[in-house]
mmCIF file with all atom_site columns, C-alpha atoms in Angstrom:
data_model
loop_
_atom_site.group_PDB
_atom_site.id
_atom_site.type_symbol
_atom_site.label_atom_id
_atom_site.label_alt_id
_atom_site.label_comp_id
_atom_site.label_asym_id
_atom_site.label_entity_id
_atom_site.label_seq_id
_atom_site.pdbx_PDB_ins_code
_atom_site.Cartn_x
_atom_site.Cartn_y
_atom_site.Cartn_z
_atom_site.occupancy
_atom_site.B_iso_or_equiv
_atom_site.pdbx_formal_charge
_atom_site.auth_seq_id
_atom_site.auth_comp_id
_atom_site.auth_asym_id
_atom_site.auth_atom_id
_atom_site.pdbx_PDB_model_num
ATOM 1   C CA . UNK A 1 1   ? 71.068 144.551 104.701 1.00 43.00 ? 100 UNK A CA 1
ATOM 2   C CA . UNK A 1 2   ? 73.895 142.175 103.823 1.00 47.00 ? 101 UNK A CA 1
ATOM 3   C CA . UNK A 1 3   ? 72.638 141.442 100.339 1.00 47.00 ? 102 UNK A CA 1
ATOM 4   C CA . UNK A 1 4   ? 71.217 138.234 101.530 1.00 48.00 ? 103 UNK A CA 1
ATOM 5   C CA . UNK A 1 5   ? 67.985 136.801 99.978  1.00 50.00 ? 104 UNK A CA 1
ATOM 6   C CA . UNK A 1 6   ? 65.265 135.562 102.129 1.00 51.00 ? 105 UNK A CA 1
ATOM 7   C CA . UNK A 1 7   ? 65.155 132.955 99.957  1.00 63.00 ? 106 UNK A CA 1
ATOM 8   C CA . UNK A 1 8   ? 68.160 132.071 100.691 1.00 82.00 ? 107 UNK A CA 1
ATOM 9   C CA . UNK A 1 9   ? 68.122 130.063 103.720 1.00 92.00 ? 108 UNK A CA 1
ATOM 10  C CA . UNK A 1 10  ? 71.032 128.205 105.241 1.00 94.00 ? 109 UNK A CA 1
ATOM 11  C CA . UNK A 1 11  ? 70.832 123.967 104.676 1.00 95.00 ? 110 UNK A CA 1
ATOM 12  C CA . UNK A 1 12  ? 70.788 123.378 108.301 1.00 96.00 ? 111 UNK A CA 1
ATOM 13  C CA . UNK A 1 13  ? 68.454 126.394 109.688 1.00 97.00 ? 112 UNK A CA 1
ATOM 14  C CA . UNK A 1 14  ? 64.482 126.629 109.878 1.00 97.00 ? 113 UNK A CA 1
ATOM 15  C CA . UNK A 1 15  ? 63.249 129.815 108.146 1.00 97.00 ? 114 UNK A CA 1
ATOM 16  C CA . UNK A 1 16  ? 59.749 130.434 109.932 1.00 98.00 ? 115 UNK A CA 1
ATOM 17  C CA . UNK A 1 17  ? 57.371 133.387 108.221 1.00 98.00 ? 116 UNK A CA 1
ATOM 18  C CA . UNK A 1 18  ? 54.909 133.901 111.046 1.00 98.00 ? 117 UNK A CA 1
ATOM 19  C CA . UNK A 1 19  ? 52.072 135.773 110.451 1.00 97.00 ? 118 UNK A CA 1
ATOM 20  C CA . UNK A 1 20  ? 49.812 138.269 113.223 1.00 97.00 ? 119 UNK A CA 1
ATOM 21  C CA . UNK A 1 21  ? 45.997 138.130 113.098 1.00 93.00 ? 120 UNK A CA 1
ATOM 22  C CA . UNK A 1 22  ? 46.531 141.180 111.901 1.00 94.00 ? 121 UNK A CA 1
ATOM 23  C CA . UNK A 1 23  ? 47.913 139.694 108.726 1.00 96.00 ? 122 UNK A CA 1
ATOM 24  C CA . UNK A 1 24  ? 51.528 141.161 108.855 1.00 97.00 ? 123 UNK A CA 1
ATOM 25  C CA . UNK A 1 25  ? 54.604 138.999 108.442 1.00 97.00 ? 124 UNK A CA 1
ATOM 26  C CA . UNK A 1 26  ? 57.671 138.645 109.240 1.00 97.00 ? 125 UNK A CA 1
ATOM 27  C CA . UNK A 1 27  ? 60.192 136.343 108.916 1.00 97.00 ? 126 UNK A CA 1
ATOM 28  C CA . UNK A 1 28  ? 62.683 134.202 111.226 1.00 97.00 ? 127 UNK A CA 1
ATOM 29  C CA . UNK A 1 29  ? 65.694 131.958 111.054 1.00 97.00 ? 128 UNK A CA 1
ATOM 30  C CA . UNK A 1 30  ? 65.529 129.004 113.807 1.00 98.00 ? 129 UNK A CA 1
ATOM 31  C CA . UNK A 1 31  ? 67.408 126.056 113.987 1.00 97.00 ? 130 UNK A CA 1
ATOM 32  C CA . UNK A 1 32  ? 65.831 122.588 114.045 1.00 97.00 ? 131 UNK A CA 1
ATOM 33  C CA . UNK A 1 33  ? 66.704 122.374 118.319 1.00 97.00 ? 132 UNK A CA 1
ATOM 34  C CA . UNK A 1 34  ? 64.637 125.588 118.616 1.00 98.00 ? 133 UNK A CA 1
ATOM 35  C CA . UNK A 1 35  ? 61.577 124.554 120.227 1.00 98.00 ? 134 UNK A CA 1
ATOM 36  C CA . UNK A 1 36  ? 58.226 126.572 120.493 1.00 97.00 ? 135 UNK A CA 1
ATOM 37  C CA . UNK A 1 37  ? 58.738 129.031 123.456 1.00 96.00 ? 136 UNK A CA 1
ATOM 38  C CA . UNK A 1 38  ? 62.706 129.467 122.309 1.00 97.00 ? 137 UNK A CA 1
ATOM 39  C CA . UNK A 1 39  ? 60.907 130.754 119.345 1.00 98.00 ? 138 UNK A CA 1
ATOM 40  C CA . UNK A 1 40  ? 58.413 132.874 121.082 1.00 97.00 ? 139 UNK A CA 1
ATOM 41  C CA . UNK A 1 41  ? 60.970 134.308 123.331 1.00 97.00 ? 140 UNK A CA 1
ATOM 42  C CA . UNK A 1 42  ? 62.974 135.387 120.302 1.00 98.00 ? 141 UNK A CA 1
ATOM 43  C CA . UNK A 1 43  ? 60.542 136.664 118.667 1.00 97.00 ? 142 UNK A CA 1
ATOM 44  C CA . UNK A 1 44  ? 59.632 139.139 121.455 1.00 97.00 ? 143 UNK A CA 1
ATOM 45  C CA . UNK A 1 45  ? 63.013 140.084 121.915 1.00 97.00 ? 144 UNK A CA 1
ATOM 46  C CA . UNK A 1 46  ? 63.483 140.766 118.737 1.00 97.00 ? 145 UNK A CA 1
ATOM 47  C CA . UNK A 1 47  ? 59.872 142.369 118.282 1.00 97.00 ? 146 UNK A CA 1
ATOM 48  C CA . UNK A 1 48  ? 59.990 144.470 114.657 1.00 96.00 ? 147 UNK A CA 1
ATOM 49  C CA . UNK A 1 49  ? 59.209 147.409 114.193 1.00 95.00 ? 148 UNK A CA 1
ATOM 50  C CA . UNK A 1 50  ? 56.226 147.471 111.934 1.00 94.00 ? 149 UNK A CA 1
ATOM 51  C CA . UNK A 1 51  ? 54.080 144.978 114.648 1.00 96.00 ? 150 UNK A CA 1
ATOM 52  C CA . UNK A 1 52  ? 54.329 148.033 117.408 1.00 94.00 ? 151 UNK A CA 1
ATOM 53  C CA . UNK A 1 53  ? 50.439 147.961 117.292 1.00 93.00 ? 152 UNK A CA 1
ATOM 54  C CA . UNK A 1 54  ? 50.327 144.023 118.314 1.00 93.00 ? 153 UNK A CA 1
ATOM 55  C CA . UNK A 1 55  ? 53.338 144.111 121.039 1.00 93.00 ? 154 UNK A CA 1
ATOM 56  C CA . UNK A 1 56  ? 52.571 141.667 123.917 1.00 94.00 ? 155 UNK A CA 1
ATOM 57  C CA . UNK A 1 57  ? 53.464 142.159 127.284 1.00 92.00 ? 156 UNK A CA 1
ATOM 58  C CA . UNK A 1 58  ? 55.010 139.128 127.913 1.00 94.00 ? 157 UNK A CA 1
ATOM 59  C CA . UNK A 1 59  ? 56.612 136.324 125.487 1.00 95.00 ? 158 UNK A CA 1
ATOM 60  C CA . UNK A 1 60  ? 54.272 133.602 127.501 1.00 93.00 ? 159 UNK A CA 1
ATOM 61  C CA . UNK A 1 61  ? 51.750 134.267 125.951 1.00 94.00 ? 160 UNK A CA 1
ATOM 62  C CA . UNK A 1 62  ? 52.894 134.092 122.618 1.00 96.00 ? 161 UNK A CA 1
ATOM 63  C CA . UNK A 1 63  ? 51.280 131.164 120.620 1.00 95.00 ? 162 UNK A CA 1
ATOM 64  C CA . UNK A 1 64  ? 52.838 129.319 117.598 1.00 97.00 ? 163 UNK A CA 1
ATOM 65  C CA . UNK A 1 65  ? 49.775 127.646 115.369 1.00 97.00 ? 164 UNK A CA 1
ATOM 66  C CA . UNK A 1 66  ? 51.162 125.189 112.709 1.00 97.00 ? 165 UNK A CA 1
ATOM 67  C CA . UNK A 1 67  ? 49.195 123.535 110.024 1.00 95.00 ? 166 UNK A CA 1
ATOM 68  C CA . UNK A 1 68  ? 45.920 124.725 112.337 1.00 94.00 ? 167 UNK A CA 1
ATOM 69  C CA . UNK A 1 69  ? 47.034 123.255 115.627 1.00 95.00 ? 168 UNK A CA 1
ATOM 70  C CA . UNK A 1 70  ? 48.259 124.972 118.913 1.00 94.00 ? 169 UNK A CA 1
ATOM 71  C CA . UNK A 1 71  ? 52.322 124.023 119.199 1.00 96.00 ? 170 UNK A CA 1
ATOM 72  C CA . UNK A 1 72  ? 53.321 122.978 123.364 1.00 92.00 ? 171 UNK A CA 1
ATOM 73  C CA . UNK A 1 73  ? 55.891 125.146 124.288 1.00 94.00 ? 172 UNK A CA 1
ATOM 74  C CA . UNK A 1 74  ? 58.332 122.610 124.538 1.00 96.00 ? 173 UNK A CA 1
ATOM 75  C CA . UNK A 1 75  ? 58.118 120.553 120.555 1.00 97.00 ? 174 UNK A CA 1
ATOM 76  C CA . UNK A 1 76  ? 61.036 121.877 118.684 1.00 97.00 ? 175 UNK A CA 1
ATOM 77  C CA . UNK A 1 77  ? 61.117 122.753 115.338 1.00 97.00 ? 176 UNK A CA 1
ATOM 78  C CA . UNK A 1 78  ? 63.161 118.991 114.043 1.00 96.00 ? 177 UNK A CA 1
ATOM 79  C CA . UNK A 1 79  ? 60.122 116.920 116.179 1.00 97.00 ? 178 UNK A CA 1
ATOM 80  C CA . UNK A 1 80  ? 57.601 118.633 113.582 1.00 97.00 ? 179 UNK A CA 1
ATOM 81  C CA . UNK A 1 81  ? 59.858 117.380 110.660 1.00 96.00 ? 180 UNK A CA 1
ATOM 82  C CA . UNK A 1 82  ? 60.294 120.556 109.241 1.00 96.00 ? 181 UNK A CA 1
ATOM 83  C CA . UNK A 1 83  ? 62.129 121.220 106.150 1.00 95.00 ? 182 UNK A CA 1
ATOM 84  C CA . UNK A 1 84  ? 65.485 122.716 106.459 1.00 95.00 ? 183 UNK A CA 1
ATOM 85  C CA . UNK A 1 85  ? 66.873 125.099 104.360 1.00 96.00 ? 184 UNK A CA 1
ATOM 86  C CA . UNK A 1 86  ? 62.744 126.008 103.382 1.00 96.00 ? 185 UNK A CA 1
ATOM 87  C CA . UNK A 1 87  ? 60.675 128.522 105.115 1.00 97.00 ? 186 UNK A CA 1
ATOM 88  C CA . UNK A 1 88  ? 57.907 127.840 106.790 1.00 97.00 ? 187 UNK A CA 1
ATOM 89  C CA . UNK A 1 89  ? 54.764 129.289 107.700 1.00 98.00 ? 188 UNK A CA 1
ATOM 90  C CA . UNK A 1 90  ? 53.194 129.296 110.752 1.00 98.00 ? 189 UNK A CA 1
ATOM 91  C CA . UNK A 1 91  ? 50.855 131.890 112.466 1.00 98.00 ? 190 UNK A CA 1
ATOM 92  C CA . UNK A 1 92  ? 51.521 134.032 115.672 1.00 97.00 ? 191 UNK A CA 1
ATOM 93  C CA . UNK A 1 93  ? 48.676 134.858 118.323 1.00 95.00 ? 192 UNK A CA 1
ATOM 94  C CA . UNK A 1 94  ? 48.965 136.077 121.400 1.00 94.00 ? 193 UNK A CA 1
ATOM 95  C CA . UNK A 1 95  ? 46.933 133.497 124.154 1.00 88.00 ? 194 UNK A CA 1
ATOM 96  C CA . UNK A 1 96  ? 46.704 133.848 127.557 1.00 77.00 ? 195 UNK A CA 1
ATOM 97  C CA . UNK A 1 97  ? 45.888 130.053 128.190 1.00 71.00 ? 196 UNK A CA 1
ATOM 98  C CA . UNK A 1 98  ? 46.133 127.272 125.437 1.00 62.00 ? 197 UNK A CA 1
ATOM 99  C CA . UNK A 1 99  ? 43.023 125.170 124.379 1.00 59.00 ? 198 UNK A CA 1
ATOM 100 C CA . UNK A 1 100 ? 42.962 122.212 126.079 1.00 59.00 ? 199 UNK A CA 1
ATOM 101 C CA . UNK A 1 101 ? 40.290 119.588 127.489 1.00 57.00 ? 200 UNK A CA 1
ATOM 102 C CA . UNK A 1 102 ? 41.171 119.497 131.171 1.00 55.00 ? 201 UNK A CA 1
ATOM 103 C CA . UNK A 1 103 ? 41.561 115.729 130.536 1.00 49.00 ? 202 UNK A CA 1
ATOM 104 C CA . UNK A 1 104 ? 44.329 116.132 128.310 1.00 48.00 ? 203 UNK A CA 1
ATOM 105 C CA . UNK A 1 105 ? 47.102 115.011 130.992 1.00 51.00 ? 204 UNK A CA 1
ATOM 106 C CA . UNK A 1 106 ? 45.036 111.911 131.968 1.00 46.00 ? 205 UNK A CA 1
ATOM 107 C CA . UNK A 1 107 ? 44.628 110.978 128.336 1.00 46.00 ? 206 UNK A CA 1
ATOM 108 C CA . UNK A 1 108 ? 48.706 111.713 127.715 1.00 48.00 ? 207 UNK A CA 1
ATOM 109 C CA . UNK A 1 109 ? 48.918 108.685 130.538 1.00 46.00 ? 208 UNK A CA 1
ATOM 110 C CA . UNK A 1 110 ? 46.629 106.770 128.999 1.00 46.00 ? 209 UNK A CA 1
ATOM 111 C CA . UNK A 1 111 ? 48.348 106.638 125.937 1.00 48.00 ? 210 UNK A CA 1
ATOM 112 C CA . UNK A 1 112 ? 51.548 105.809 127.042 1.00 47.00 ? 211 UNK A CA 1
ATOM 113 C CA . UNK A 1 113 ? 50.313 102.778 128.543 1.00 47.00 ? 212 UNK A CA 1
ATOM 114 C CA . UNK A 1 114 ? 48.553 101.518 125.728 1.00 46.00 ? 213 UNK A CA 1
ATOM 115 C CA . UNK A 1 115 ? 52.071 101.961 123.696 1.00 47.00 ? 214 UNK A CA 1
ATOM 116 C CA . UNK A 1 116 ? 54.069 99.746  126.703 1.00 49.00 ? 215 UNK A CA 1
ATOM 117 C CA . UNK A 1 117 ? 51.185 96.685  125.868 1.00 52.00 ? 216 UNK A CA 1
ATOM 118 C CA . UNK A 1 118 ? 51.996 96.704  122.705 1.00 54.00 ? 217 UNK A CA 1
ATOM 119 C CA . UNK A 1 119 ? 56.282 95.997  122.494 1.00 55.00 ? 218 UNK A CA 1
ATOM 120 C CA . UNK A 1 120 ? 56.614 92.328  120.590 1.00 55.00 ? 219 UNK A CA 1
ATOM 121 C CA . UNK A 1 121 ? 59.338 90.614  122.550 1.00 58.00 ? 220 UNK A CA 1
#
């Protein structure tokens, strides 16, 4: 304990509270480049104490939910315009696969062609 606030969070750093299912907390500095698995990885590594009851076996399946939606391993914390220097919650289940229509890489496709028809020269 170095007398440091968990309110006080550095200007350039992400504080994340992430709460279990079970309803504990904890909380987490990340900076903004920190993307979704970083942060599961970290988390597991650095597992605390009091969530020995919910300890995964593996940090892949570790998911972030934010806001009510599923986070892709790879968005980082700056892409979802997160405030700096502000904690944040977000919510921390353990999921063996993700929720996804099977379709969802054909629609990804699909999108980014409808964004090319639509540059103004």
């Amino acid at each position: 304990s170095n007398g440091k606030m968990s309110s006080n969070v550095p200007a350039d750093m992400i504080n994340l509270r992430l709460i279990l299912v079970s309803g504990k907390t904890k909380e987490f500095l990340f900076s903004p480049n920190d993307s979704a698995s970083d942060i599961a990885k970290h988390v597991y590594d650095n597992w605390p104490m009091d969530w020995e009851e919910e300890q995964v076996s593996s940090p892949n399946i570790l998911r972030l939910i934010y806001q009510g939606r599923f986070l892709h391993g790879n968005v980082t914390l700056g892409a979802l315009k997160l405030p700096f220097g502000k904690t944040t919650v977000m919510h921390l289940v353990a999921r063996e696969t993700l929720p996804e229509p099977n379709s969802q890489g054909q629609r990804n496709r699909e999108k980014t062609g409808e964004s090319n028809c639509c540059v103004i020269l």
